Coordinates of C-alpha atoms and ligand atoms in Angstrom, one line a residue:
M1 CA -8.2 11.5 21.0
S2 CA -9.4 15.1 20.6
P3 CA -12.6 15.8 18.6
I4 CA -10.5 17.7 16.0
L5 CA -8.3 14.6 15.4
N6 CA -11.5 12.5 15.1
N7 CA -12.4 14.6 12.1
L8 CA -9.1 13.9 10.3
S9 CA -8.8 10.8 8.1
L10 CA -6.2 8.2 9.2
K11 CA -3.9 9.4 6.5
E12 CA -4.1 13.0 7.6
Q13 CA -3.2 12.0 11.2
I14 CA 0.2 10.6 10.0
D15 CA 3.1 12.9 10.7
I16 CA 5.0 12.7 7.4
S17 CA 8.1 14.1 8.9
R18 CA 8.4 11.0 11.1
L19 CA 7.7 8.3 8.5
P20 CA 9.6 5.0 8.5
A21 CA 11.9 5.2 5.4
H22 CA 11.6 1.4 5.1
V23 CA 8.6 -0.8 5.8
A24 CA 8.8 -4.6 5.6
I25 CA 5.6 -6.8 5.4
I26 CA 5.0 -10.5 6.0
M27 CA 1.9 -10.8 3.9
D28 CA 0.2 -13.7 5.7
G29 CA -3.2 -15.3 5.8
N30 CA -4.2 -15.7 2.1
G31 CA -5.0 -19.4 2.6
R32 CA -7.1 -18.9 5.7
W33 CA -8.9 -16.0 4.1
A34 CA -9.9 -18.3 1.2
K35 CA -10.8 -21.2 3.5
K36 CA -13.1 -19.0 5.5
R37 CA -15.0 -18.5 2.3
S38 CA -14.8 -22.1 1.1
L39 CA -12.6 -21.0 -1.7
P40 CA -9.4 -22.7 -3.0
R41 CA -6.2 -21.3 -1.4
V42 CA -5.1 -20.0 -4.8
V43 CA -8.0 -17.6 -4.8
G44 CA -6.6 -16.2 -1.5
H45 CA -3.3 -15.5 -3.3
E46 CA -5.1 -13.8 -6.2
Y47 CA -7.0 -11.5 -3.8
G48 CA -3.7 -10.9 -2.0
V49 CA -2.4 -9.2 -5.1
R50 CA -5.1 -6.6 -4.7
S51 CA -3.7 -5.8 -1.3
V52 CA -0.2 -5.6 -2.7
R53 CA -1.5 -3.0 -5.2
Q54 CA -3.3 -1.0 -2.5
V55 CA -0.4 -1.0 0.0
T56 CA 2.2 -0.1 -2.7
E57 CA 0.1 2.8 -3.8
A58 CA -0.5 4.0 -0.2
A59 CA 3.2 3.7 0.7
A60 CA 4.4 5.6 -2.4
E61 CA 1.7 8.3 -1.9
I62 CA 2.6 9.0 1.7
G63 CA 6.3 9.0 1.1
V64 CA 7.8 5.7 2.3
K65 CA 11.0 5.2 0.3
H66 CA 11.4 1.4 0.5
L67 CA 8.7 -1.2 0.8
T68 CA 9.8 -4.9 1.2
L69 CA 7.2 -7.6 0.7
Y70 CA 7.8 -11.2 1.8
T71 CA 6.4 -12.8 -1.3
F72 CA 7.8 -16.3 -1.3
S73 CA 10.1 -17.9 1.3
T74 CA 12.7 -20.6 0.7
E75 CA 10.5 -22.7 3.0
N76 CA 7.5 -22.2 0.8
W77 CA 8.9 -24.6 -1.8
N78 CA 7.7 -27.3 0.7
R79 CA 4.0 -26.5 -0.1
P80 CA 2.0 -28.7 -2.5
A81 CA 3.5 -28.5 -6.0
L82 CA 0.2 -27.2 -7.4
E83 CA 0.1 -24.3 -5.0
V84 CA 3.8 -23.4 -5.7
K85 CA 3.1 -23.5 -9.4
A86 CA 0.0 -21.3 -9.0
I87 CA 2.0 -18.7 -7.0
M88 CA 4.7 -18.6 -9.6
T89 CA 2.2 -18.2 -12.4
L90 CA 0.4 -15.4 -10.5
L91 CA 3.8 -13.7 -10.0
V92 CA 4.6 -13.7 -13.7
H93 CA 1.2 -12.4 -14.7
T94 CA 1.1 -9.7 -12.0
I95 CA 4.5 -8.4 -12.9
R96 CA 3.7 -8.4 -16.6
K97 CA 0.4 -6.5 -15.9
E98 CA 1.7 -4.0 -13.3
V99 CA 5.1 -3.0 -14.7
K100 CA 3.6 -0.1 -16.7
T101 CA 1.8 1.2 -13.6
L102 CA 5.0 1.0 -11.6
N103 CA 6.7 3.0 -14.2
N104 CA 4.0 5.6 -14.4
N105 CA 4.2 6.0 -10.7
N106 CA 8.0 6.3 -10.7
I107 CA 8.4 3.1 -8.6
R108 CA 11.5 0.9 -8.9
L109 CA 11.1 -2.9 -8.7
Q110 CA 13.9 -4.7 -6.9
T111 CA 14.3 -8.2 -5.4
I112 CA 16.1 -9.9 -2.5
G113 CA 16.5 -13.7 -2.4
D114 CA 17.9 -16.4 -4.6
I115 CA 16.4 -15.3 -7.9
D116 CA 18.6 -17.6 -9.9
S117 CA 16.7 -20.7 -8.6
L118 CA 13.3 -19.4 -9.6
P119 CA 11.6 -20.9 -12.7
S120 CA 13.1 -19.4 -15.8
D121 CA 10.0 -17.6 -17.0
C122 CA 9.6 -16.0 -13.6
R123 CA 13.2 -14.9 -13.5
R124 CA 13.0 -13.5 -17.0
E125 CA 9.9 -11.5 -16.3
L126 CA 11.4 -10.2 -13.1
L127 CA 14.7 -9.2 -14.6
E128 CA 12.8 -7.4 -17.4
A129 CA 10.7 -5.4 -14.9
I130 CA 13.7 -4.6 -12.8
E131 CA 15.5 -3.3 -16.0
I132 CA 12.4 -1.3 -17.2
T133 CA 12.0 0.5 -13.8
K134 CA 15.6 0.9 -12.9
N135 CA 15.7 4.7 -13.2
N136 CA 12.6 5.3 -11.1
S137 CA 13.3 7.1 -7.8
R138 CA 10.1 7.7 -5.8
M139 CA 10.1 4.3 -4.0
N140 CA 11.8 0.9 -4.1
L141 CA 9.3 -1.9 -4.2
I142 CA 11.4 -4.9 -3.0
L143 CA 10.0 -8.4 -3.5
A144 CA 11.6 -11.0 -1.2
L145 CA 11.5 -14.0 -3.5
N146 CA 13.0 -17.4 -2.7
Y147 CA 14.3 -15.5 0.3
S148 CA 15.3 -16.6 3.7
A149 CA 17.3 -14.6 6.1
R150 CA 19.5 -17.5 7.1
W151 CA 20.3 -18.1 3.4
D152 CA 21.3 -14.5 3.0
I153 CA 23.5 -14.7 6.2
V154 CA 25.2 -17.8 4.8
Q155 CA 25.8 -16.4 1.4
A156 CA 27.3 -13.2 2.9
T157 CA 29.6 -15.3 5.1
K158 CA 30.7 -17.3 2.1
K159 CA 31.4 -14.0 0.2
I160 CA 33.5 -12.6 3.0
A161 CA 35.4 -16.0 3.5
E162 CA 36.3 -15.9 -0.2
Q163 CA 37.6 -12.3 0.1
V164 CA 39.7 -13.3 3.1
K165 CA 41.0 -16.3 1.2
N166 CA 42.0 -14.0 -1.7
G167 CA 43.7 -11.6 0.6
E168 CA 41.2 -8.8 -0.2
V169 CA 40.0 -8.5 3.4
L170 CA 41.8 -9.2 6.7
S171 CA 39.8 -11.3 9.2
S172 CA 40.4 -8.4 11.7
E173 CA 38.5 -6.1 9.3
I174 CA 35.3 -8.1 9.5
N175 CA 32.8 -6.0 11.3
E176 CA 29.0 -5.2 11.2
N177 CA 29.4 -2.7 8.3
L178 CA 31.2 -5.2 6.1
F179 CA 28.7 -7.9 7.0
T180 CA 25.8 -5.6 6.2
A181 CA 27.4 -4.7 2.9
S182 CA 27.6 -8.4 1.9
L183 CA 23.9 -9.1 2.4
N184 CA 21.3 -9.0 -0.4
T185 CA 19.7 -6.1 1.4
A186 CA 22.9 -4.0 1.4
R187 CA 21.3 -1.5 -1.0
F188 CA 18.6 -0.6 1.5
P189 CA 18.4 0.9 5.0
D190 CA 17.2 -1.4 7.8
P191 CA 13.4 -1.4 8.0
E192 CA 12.1 0.7 10.9
L193 CA 8.7 -1.1 10.8
L194 CA 7.8 -4.7 10.3
I195 CA 4.1 -5.6 9.7
R196 CA 2.8 -9.1 9.9
T197 CA -0.8 -9.9 9.1
S198 CA -3.1 -12.8 10.0
G199 CA -2.6 -12.9 13.8
E200 CA 0.7 -14.9 13.7
F201 CA 3.6 -13.7 15.9
R202 CA 6.6 -15.1 14.1
I203 CA 9.4 -13.7 12.0
S204 CA 9.5 -16.9 9.7
N205 CA 13.1 -16.4 8.6
F206 CA 12.6 -12.8 7.4
L207 CA 15.3 -10.1 7.7
L208 CA 16.8 -11.5 10.9
W209 CA 19.9 -9.2 10.7
E210 CA 18.1 -6.1 9.5
L211 CA 15.3 -6.1 12.1
A212 CA 17.7 -6.0 15.0
Y213 CA 16.0 -2.7 16.1
G214 CA 12.9 -2.8 14.0
E215 CA 9.5 -2.1 15.5
F216 CA 7.0 -4.9 15.1
Y217 CA 3.3 -4.4 14.3
F218 CA 0.9 -7.4 14.3
T219 CA -2.7 -7.4 13.2
D220 CA -5.3 -10.2 13.0
V221 CA -6.4 -9.0 9.5
Y222 CA -5.8 -11.5 6.8
W223 CA -3.6 -10.2 4.0
P224 CA -6.4 -10.1 1.3
E225 CA -8.3 -7.7 3.6
F226 CA -5.3 -5.5 4.4
D227 CA -6.0 -2.2 2.6
K228 CA -4.8 1.4 2.6
E229 CA -6.5 2.2 5.9
A230 CA -5.0 -0.8 7.6
F231 CA -1.6 0.4 6.4
Y232 CA -2.1 3.9 7.7
T233 CA -3.2 2.4 11.0
A234 CA 0.1 0.5 11.2
L235 CA 2.0 3.8 10.5
L236 CA 0.1 5.6 13.2
D237 CA 0.8 2.9 15.7
Y238 CA 4.5 3.1 14.8
Q239 CA 4.5 6.8 15.4
K240 CA 3.4 6.3 19.0
R241 CA 6.4 4.2 19.8
E242 CA 9.6 5.4 21.5
R243 CA 12.6 3.9 19.9
R244 CA 15.3 3.8 22.6
F245 CA 18.1 1.8 21.0
G246 CA 19.3 0.6 24.4
K247 CA 19.2 4.1 26.0
T248 CA 16.8 5.3 28.7
S249 CA 13.7 7.3 27.9
E250 CA 15.3 10.4 29.7
Q251 CA 18.3 10.3 27.4
L252 CA 16.2 10.8 24.3
A253 CA 15.7 14.3 22.9
P254 CA 11.9 15.0 22.5
D255 CA 12.3 15.1 18.7
A256 CA 14.4 11.9 18.4
H257 CA 11.4 9.5 18.5
V258 CA 11.5 8.5 14.9
Ligands
IPE1 C1 0.8 -15.9 2.6 O1 -0.4 -16.5 2.9 C2 1.3 -16.1 1.2 C3 2.5 -16.9 1.1 C4 3.2 -17.5 2.0 C5 2.9 -17.2 -0.3 P1 -0.5 -18.0 3.3 O2 -0.6 -18.9 2.0 O3 0.7 -18.4 4.1 O4 -1.8 -18.1 4.1 P2 -2.1 -19.0 5.4 O5 -1.1 -18.6 6.4 O6 -2.1 -20.4 5.0 O7 -3.5 -18.6 5.8
IPE2 C1 5.8 -16.3 5.6 O1 4.6 -16.8 5.6 C2 6.3 -16.2 4.2 C3 5.6 -15.3 3.3 C4 4.7 -14.5 3.7 C5 6.0 -15.3 1.9 P1 4.3 -18.4 5.9 O2 2.9 -18.6 5.9 O3 5.1 -19.2 4.9 O4 5.0 -18.6 7.4 P2 4.8 -19.7 8.4 O5 5.1 -21.0 7.7 O6 3.4 -19.7 8.9 O7 5.8 -19.4 9.5
MG3 MG1 0.9 -18.4 6.1

């Protein structure tokens, strides 16, 4: 790295003309972060909210248009009941507390996942925040809640099967575009960058269809310690990648790396 670059902050080194439009994050490691400090797991989740705030702010400031956060997976219902309850309570409190800030910053809250099966107070708070922020246009903050990619793929398949049965769609018309349009994520472009914290190298049933050509970034940092600088570091790493989409390096134009 040149000495001049060394004097630039991480943020200043990011080429804003080559940003990913959509960043998705598997926020992992809250429990281990707490355990390391002999604290209850729930405290890890509470500190995790601070990271959500920091990363949301950083993403909006730099110009990311869609930020999807894996907040609660379908499989997470299998955790101890007390932990599940604490996460849901934290979710309700956080949304209630942050909706004004989201609005002031022109950020629109959206969700993917089976929202209907969430506890009713949770669903109510979410729907209200979604409604309040619906005209905001700077960035979509998308919470994946009671989400699993296989669930989404199955519900999309059922939707299409129903359309075929009703004669609205011919089976010969089923293609990737129709399938994409039937997913919960249809409103958003595919994420170009997936971040997973806490040193795990799994996808854990997240955006299986949408990440077909996503770039993966893994870091050992536990989610409660993931801050703005960590987010910028991930963006810089992404900008070093060459996205080939099946082609050879030679076929790519020099300015087609994003
Ligand atoms: C991520 O942290 C938060 C959720 C899955 C809700 P974890 O709670 O999975 O933390 P670890 O993986 O046990 O450290
Ligand atoms: C993935 O993390 C789900 C969320 C971050 C919400 P987990 O901690 O649940 O994933 P696994 O169980 O380690 O694969
Ligand atoms: Mg985990």
